CSV table of N, CA and C in Angstrom, one decimal:
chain,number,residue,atom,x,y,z
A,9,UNK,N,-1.0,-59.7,6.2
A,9,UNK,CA,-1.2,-58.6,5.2
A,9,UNK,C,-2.3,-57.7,5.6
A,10,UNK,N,-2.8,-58.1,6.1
A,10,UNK,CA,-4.3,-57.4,6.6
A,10,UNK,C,-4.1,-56.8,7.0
A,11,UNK,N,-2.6,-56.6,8.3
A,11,UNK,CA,-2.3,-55.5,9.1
A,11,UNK,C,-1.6,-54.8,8.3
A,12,UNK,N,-0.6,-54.8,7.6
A,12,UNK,CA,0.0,-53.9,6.6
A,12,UNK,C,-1.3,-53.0,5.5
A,13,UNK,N,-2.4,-53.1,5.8
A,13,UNK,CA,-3.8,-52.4,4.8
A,13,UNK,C,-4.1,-52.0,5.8
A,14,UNK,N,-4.5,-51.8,7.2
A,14,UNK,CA,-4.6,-51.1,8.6
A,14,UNK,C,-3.8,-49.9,8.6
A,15,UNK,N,-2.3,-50.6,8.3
A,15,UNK,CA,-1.5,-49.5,8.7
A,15,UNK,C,-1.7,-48.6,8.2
A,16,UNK,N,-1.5,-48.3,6.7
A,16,UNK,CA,-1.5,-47.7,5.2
A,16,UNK,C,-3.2,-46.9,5.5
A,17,UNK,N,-3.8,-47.4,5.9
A,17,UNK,CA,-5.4,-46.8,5.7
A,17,UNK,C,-5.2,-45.8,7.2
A,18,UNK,N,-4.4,-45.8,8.4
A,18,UNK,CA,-4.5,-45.2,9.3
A,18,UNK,C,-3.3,-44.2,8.6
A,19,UNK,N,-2.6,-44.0,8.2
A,19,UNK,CA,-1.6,-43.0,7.6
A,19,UNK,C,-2.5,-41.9,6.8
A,20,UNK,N,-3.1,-42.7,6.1
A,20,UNK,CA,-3.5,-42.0,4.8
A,20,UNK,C,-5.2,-41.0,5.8
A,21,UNK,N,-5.0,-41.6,6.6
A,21,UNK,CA,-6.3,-40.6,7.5
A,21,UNK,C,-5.9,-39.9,7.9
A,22,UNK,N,-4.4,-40.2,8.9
A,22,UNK,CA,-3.6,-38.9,9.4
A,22,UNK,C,-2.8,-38.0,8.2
A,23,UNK,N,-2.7,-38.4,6.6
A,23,UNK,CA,-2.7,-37.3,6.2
A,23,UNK,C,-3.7,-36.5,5.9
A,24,UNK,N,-4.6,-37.1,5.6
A,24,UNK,CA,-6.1,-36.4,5.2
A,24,UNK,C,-6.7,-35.2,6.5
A,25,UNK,N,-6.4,-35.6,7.9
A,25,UNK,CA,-6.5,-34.9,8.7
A,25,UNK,C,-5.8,-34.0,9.0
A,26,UNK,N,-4.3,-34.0,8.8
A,26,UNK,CA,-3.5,-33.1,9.1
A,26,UNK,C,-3.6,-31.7,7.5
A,27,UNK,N,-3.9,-32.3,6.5
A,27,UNK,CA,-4.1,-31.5,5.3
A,27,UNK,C,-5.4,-31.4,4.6
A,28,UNK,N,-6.3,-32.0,5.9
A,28,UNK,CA,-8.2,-31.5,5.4
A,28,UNK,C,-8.3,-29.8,5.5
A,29,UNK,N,-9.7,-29.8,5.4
A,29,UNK,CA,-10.3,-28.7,5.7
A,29,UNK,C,-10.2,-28.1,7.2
A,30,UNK,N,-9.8,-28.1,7.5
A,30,UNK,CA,-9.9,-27.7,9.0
A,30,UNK,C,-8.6,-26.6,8.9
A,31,UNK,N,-7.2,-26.8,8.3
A,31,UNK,CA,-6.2,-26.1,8.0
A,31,UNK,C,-6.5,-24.7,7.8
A,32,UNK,N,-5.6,-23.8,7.8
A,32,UNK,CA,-5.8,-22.4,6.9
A,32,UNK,C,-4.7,-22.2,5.8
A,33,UNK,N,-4.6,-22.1,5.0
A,33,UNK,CA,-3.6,-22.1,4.0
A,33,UNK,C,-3.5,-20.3,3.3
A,34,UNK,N,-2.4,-19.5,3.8
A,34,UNK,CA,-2.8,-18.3,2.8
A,34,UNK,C,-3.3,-17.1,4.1
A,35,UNK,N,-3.7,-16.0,3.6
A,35,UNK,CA,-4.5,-15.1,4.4
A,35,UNK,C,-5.6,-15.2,3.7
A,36,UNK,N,-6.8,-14.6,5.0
A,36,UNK,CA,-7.9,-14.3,4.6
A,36,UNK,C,-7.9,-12.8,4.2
A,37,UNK,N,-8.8,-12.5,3.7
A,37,UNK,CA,-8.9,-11.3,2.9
A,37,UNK,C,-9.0,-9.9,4.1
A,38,UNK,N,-9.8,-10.4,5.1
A,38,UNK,CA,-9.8,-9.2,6.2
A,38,UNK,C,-8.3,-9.0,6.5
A,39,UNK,N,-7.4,-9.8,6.6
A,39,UNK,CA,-6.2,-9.5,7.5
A,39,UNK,C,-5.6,-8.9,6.5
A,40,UNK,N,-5.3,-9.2,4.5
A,40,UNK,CA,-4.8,-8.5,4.0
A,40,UNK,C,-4.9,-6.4,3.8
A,41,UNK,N,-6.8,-6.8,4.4
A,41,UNK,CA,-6.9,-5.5,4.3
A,41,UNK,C,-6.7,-4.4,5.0
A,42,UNK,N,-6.6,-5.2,6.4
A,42,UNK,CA,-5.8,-4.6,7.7
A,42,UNK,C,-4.5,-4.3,7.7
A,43,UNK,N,-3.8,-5.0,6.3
A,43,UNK,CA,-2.4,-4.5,6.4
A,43,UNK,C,-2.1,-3.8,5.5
A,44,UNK,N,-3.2,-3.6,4.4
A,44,UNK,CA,-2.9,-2.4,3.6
A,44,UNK,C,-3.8,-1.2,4.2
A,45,UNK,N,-4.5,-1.3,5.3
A,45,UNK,CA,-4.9,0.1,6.0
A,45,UNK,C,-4.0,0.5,7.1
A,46,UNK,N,-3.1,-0.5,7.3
A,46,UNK,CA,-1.8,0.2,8.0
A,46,UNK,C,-0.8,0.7,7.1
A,47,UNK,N,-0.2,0.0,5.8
A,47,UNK,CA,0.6,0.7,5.5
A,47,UNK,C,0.4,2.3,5.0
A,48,UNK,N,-1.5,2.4,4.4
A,48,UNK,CA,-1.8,3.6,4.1
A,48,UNK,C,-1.6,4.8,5.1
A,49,UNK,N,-1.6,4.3,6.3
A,49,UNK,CA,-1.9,5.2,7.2
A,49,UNK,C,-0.2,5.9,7.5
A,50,UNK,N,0.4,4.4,7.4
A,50,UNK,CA,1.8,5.1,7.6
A,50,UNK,C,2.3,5.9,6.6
A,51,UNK,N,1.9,5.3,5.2
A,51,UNK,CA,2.7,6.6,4.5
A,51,UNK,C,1.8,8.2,4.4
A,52,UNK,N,0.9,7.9,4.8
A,52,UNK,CA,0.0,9.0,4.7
A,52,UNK,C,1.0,10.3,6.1
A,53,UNK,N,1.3,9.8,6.6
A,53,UNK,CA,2.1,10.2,8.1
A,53,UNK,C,3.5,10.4,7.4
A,54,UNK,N,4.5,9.9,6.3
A,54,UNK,CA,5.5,9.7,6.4
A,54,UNK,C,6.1,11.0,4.9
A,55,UNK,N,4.8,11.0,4.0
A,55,UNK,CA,5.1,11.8,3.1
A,55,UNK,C,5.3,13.3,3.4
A,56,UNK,N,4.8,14.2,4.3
A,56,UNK,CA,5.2,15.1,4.6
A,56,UNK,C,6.2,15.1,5.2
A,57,UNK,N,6.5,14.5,6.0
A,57,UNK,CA,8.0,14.6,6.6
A,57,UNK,C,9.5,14.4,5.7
A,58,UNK,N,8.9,13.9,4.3
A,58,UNK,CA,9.4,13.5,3.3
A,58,UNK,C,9.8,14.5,2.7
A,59,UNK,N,8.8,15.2,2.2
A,59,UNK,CA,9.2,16.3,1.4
A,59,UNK,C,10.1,17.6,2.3
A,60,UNK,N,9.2,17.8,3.3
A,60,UNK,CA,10.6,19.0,4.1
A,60,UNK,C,11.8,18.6,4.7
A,61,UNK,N,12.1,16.9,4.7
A,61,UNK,CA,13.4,16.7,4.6
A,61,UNK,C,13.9,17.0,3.5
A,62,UNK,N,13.2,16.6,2.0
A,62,UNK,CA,13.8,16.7,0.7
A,62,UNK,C,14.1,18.1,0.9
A,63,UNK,N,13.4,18.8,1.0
A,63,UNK,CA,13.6,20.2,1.2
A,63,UNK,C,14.7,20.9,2.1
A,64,UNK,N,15.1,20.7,2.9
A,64,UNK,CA,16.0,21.2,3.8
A,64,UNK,C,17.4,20.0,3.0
A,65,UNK,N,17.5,19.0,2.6
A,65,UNK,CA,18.4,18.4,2.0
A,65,UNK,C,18.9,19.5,0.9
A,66,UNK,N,17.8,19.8,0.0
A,66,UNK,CA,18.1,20.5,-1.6
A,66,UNK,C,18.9,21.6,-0.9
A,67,UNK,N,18.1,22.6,0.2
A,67,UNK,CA,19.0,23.8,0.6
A,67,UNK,C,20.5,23.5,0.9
A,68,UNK,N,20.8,22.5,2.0
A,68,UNK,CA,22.3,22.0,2.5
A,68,UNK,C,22.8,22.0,1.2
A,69,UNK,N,22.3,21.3,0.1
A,69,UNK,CA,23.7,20.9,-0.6
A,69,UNK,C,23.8,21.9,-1.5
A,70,UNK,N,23.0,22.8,-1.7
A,70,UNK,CA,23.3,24.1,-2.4
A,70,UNK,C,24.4,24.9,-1.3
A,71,UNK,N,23.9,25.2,0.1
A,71,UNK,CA,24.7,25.7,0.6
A,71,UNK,C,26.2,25.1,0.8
A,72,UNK,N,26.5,23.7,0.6
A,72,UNK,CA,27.5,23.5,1.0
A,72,UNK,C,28.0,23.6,-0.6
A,73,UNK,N,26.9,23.4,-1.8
A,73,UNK,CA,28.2,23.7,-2.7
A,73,UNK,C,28.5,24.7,-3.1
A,74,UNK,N,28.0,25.8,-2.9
A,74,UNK,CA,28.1,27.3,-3.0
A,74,UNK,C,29.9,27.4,-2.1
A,75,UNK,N,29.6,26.8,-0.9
A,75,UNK,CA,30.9,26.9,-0.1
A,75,UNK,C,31.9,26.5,-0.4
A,76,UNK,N,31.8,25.3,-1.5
A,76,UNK,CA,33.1,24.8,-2.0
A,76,UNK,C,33.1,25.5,-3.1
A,77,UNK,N,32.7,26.3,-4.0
A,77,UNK,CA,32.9,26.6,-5.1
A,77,UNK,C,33.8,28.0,-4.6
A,78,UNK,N,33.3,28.5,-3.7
A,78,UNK,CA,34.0,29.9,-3.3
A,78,UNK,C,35.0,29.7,-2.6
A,79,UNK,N,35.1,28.2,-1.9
A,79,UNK,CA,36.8,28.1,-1.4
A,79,UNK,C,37.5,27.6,-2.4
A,80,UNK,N,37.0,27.2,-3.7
A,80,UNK,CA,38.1,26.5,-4.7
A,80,UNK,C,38.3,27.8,-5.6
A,81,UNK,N,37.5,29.2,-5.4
A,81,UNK,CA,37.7,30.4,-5.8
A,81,UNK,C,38.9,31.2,-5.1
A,82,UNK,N,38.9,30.7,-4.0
A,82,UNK,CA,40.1,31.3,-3.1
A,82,UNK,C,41.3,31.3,-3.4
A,83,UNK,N,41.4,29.4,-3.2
A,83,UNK,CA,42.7,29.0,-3.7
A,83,UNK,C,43.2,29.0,-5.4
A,84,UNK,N,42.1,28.8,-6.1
A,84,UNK,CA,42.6,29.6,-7.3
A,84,UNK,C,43.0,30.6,-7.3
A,85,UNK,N,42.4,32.0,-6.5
A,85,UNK,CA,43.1,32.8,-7.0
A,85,UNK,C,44.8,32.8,-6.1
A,86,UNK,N,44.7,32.0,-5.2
A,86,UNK,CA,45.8,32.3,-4.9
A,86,UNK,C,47.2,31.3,-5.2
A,87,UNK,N,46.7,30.3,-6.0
A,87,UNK,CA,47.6,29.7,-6.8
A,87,UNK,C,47.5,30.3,-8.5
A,88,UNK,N,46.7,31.2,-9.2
A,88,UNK,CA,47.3,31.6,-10.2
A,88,UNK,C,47.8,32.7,-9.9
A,89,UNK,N,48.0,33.4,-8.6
A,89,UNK,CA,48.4,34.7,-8.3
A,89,UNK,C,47.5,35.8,-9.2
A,90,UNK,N,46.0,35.9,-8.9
A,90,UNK,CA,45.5,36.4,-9.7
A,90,UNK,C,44.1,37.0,-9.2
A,91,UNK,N,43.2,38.1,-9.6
A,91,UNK,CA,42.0,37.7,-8.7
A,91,UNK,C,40.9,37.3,-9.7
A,92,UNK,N,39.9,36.6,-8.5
A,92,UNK,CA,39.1,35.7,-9.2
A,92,UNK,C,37.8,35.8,-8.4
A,93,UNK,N,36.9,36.4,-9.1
A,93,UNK,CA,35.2,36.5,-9.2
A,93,UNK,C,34.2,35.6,-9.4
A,94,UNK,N,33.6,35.3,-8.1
A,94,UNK,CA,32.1,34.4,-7.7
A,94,UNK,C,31.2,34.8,-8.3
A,95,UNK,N,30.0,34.9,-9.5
A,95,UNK,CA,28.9,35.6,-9.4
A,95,UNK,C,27.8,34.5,-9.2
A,96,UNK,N,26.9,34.7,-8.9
A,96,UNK,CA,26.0,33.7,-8.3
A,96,UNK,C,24.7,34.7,-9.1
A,97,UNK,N,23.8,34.0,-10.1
A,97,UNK,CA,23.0,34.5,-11.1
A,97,UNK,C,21.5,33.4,-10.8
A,98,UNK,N,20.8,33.9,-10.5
A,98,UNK,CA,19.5,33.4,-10.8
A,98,UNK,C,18.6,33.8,-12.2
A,99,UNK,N,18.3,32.9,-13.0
A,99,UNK,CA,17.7,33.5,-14.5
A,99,UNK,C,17.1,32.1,-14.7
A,100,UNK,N,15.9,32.2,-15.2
A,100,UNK,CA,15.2,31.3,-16.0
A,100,UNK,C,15.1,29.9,-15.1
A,101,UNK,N,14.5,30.2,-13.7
A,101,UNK,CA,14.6,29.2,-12.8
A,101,UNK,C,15.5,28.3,-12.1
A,102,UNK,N,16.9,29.1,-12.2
A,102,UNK,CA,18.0,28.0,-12.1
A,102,UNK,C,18.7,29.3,-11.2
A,103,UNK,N,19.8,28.8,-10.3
A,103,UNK,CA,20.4,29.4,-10.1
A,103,UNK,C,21.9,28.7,-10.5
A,104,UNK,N,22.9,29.9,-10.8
A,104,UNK,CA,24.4,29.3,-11.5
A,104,UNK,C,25.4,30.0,-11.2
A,105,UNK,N,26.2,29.6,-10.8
A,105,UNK,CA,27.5,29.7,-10.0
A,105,UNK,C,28.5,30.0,-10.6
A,106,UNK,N,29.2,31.1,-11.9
A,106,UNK,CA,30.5,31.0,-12.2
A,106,UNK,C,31.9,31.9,-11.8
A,107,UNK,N,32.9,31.1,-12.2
A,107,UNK,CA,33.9,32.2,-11.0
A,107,UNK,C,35.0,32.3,-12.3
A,108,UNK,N,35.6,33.6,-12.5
A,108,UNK,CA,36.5,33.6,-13.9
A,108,UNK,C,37.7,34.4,-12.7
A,109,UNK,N,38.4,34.6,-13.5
A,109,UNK,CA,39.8,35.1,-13.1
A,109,UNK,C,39.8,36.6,-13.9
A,110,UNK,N,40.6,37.3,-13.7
A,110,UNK,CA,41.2,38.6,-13.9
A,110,UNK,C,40.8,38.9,-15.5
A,111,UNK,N,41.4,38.0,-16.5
A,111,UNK,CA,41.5,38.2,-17.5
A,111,UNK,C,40.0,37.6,-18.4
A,112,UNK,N,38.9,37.2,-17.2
A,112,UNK,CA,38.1,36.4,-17.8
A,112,UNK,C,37.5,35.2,-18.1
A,113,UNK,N,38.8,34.4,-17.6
A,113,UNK,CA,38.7,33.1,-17.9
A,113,UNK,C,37.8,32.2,-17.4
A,114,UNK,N,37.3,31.3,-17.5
A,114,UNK,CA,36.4,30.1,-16.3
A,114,UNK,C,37.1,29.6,-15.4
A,115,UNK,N,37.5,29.8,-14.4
A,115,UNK,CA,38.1,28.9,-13.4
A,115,UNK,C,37.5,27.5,-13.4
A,116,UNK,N,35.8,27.7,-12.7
A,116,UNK,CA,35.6,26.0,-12.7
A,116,UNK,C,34.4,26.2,-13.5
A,117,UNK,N,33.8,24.7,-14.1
A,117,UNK,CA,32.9,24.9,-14.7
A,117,UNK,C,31.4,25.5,-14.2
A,118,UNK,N,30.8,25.9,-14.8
A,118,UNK,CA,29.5,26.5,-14.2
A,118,UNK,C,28.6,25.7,-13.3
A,119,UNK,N,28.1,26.0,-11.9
A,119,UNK,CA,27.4,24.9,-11.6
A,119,UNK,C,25.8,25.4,-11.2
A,120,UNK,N,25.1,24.5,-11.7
A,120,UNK,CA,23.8,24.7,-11.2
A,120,UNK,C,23.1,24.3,-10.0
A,121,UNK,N,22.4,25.0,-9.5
A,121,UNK,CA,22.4,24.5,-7.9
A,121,UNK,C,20.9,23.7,-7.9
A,122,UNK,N,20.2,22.7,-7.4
A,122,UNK,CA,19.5,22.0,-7.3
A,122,UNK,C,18.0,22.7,-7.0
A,123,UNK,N,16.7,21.7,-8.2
A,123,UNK,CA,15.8,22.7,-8.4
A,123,UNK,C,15.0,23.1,-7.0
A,124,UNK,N,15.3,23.0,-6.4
A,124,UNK,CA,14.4,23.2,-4.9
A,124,UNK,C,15.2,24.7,-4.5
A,125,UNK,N,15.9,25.1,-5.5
A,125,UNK,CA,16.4,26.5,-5.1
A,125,UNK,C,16.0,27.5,-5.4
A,126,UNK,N,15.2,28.2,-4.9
A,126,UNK,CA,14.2,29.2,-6.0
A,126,UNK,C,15.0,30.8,-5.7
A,127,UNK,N,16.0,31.3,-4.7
A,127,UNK,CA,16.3,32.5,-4.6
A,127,UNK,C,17.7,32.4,-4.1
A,128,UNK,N,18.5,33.2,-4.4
A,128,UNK,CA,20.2,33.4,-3.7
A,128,UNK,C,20.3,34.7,-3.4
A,129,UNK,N,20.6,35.2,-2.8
A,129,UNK,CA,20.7,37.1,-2.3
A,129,UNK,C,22.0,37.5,-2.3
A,130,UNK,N,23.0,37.7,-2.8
A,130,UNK,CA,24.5,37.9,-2.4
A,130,UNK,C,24.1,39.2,-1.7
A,131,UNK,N,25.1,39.9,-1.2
A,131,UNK,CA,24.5,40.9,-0.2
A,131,UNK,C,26.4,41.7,-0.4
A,132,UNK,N,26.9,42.3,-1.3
A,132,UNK,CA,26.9,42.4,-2.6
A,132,UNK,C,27.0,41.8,-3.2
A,133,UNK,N,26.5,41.9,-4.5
A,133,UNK,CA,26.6,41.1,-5.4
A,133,UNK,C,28.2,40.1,-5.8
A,134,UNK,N,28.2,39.0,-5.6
A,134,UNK,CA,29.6,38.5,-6.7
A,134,UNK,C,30.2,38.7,-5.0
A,135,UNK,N,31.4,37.8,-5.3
A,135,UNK,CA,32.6,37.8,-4.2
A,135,UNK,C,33.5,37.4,-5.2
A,136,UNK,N,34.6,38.5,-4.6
A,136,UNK,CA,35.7,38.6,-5.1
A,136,UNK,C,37.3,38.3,-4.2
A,137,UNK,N,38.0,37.6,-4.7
A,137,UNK,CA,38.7,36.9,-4.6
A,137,UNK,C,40.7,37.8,-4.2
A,138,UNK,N,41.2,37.8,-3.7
A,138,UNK,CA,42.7,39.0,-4.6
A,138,UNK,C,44.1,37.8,-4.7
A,139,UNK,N,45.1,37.4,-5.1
A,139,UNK,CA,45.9,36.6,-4.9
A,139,UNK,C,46.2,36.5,-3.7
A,140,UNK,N,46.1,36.9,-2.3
A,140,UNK,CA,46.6,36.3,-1.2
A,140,UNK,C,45.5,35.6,-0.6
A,141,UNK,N,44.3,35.4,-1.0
A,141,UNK,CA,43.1,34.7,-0.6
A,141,UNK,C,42.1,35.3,-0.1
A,142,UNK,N,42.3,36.3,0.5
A,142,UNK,CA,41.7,37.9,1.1
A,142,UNK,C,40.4,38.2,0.2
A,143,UNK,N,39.1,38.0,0.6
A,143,UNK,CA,38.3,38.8,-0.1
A,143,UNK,C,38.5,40.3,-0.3
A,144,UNK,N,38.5,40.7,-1.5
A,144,UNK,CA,38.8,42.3,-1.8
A,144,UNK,C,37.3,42.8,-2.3
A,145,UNK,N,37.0,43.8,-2.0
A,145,UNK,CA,35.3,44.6,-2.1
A,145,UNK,C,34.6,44.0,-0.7
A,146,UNK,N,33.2,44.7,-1.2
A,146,UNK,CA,32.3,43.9,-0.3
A,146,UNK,C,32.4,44.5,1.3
A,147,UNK,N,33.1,45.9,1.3
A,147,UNK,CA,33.3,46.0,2.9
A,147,UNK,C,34.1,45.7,3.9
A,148,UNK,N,34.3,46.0,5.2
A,148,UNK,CA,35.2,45.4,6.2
A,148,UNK,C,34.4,44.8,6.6
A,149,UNK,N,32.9,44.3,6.8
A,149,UNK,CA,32.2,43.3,7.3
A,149,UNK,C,32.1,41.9,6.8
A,150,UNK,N,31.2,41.2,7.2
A,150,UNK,CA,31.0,39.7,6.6
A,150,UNK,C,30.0,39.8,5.4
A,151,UNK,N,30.6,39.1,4.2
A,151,UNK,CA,29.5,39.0,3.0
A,151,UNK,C,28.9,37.7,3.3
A,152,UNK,N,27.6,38.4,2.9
A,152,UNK,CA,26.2,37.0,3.2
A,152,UNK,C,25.5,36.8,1.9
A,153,UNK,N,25.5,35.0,1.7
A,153,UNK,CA,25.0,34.5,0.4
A,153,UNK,C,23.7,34.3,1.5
A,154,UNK,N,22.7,34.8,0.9
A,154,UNK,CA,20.6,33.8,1.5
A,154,UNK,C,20.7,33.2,0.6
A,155,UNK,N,20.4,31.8,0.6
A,155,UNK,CA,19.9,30.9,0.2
A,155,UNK,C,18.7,30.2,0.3
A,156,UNK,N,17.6,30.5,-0.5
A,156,UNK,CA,16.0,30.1,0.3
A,156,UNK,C,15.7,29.1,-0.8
A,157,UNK,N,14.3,28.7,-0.3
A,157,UNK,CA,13.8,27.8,-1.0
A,157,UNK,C,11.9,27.9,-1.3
A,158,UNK,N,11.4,27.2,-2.0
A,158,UNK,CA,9.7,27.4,-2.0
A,158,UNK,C,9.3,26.9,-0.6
A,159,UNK,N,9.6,26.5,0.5
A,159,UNK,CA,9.0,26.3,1.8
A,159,UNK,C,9.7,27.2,2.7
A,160,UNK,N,10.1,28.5,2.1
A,160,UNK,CA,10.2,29.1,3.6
A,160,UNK,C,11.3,29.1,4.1
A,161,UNK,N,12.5,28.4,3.4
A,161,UNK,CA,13.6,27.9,4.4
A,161,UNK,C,14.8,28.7,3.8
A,162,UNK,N,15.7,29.2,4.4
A,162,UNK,CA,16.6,30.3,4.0
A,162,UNK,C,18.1,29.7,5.2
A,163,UNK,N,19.0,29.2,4.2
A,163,UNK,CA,20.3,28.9,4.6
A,163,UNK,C,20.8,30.5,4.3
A,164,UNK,N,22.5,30.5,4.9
A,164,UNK,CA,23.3,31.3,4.5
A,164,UNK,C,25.0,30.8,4.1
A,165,UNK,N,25.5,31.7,3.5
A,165,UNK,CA,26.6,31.2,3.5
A,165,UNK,C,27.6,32.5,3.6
A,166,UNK,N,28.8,32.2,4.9
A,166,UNK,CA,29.4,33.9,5.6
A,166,UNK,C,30.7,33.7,4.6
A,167,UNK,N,31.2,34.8,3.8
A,167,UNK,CA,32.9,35.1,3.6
A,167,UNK,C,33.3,36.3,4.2
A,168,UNK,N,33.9,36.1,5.3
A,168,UNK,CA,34.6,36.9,6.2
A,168,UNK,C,35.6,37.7,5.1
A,169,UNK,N,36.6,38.5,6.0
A,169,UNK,CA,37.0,39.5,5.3
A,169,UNK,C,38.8,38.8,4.5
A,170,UNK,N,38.7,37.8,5.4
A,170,UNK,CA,40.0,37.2,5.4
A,170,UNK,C,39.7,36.2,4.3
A,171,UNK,N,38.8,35.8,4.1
A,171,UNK,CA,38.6,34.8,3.0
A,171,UNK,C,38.4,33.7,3.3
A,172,UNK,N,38.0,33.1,4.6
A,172,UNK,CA,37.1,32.0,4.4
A,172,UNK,C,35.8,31.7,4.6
A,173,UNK,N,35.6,30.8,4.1
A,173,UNK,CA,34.0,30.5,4.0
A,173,UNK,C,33.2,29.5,4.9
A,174,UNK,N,32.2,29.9,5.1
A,174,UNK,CA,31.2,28.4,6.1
A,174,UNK,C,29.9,28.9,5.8
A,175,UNK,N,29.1,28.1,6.4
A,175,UNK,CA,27.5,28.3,5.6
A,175,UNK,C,26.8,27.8,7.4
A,176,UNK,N,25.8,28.5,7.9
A,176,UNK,CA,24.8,27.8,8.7
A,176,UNK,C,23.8,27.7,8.1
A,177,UNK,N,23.1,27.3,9.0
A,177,UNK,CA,21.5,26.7,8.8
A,177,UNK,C,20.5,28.1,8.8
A,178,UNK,N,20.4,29.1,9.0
A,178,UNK,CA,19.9,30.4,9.2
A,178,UNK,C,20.0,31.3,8.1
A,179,UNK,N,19.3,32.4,8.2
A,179,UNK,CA,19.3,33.4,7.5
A,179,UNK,C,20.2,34.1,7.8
A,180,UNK,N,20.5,34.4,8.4
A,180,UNK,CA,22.3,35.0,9.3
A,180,UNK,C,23.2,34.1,10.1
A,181,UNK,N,24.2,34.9,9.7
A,181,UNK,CA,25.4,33.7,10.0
A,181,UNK,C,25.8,34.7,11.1
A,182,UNK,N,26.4,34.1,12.4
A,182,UNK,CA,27.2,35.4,13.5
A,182,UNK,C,28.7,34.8,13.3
């Protein structure tokens, strides 16, 4: 029995040893602080890049929905055999998109385009629509929507003479 109180007393040292003071359990306080002065640093570096993506995002999807609203203006008018008017309105900080038909009506509902949009230029005003899908007014040239924003940044969107539409990334579209 004596040896069985040996054993038990050498265990109970090898747990004491393996779970004394000597262990580290946790972080120390320096190493936490080393890791919140990196992640500061990183977002410090990541927020601007942040915002002029946001920024160049808000413009895209105004431009691309400007482009779908004036190609579902097309084919409206050429499925109600009718013509049908883009006007694109900036008032009271918003810019809004509605397109009616001949007699007035709303084709689609009004859309407002995302607040990072601060200016729209039609270059004439409004595009217009005739029942064969053909822009009618506006010239024998390309009509240009500018689309800018508070940083500077100016999409376009081209409706050729034929009636269709596409948008680049530029102030002019070729």
């Amino acid at each position: 029995m004596p040896l069985a109180g040996l054993e038990a007393a050498m265990w109970y040292r090898f747990l004491l040893d393996r779970q004394g003071k000597n262990n580290q359990r946790g972080f120390t306080l320096v190493e936490m602080m080393i890791v919140v002065a990196i992640i500061s640093i990183v977002s410090m570096l990541g927020v601007p890049n942040y915002t002029s993506w946001n920024a160049r995002h808000q413009l895209r999807q105004a431009s691309t929905e400007i482009q779908s609203q004036l190609s579902f203006a097309r084919v409206s008018a050429m499925s109600r055999n009718s013509v049908v008017s883009v006007n694109v309105s900036a008032s009271s900080g918003k810019v809004v998109l509605t397109a009616t038909d001949a007699s007035g009506i709303s084709v689609v509902q009004p859309v407002t385009l995302p607040g990072g949009v601060i200016g729209v230029t039609p270059q004439p005003a409004g595009v217009t629509f005739s029942p064969l899908g053909i822009r009618s007014g506006g010239g024998t040239g390309n009509q240009l929507i500018v689309i800018s924003n508070s940083h500077g940044l100016s999409y376009s969107v081209l409706v050729t003479p034929r009636g269709t539409v596409r948008w680049c990334p530029a102030a002019t579209c070729t």
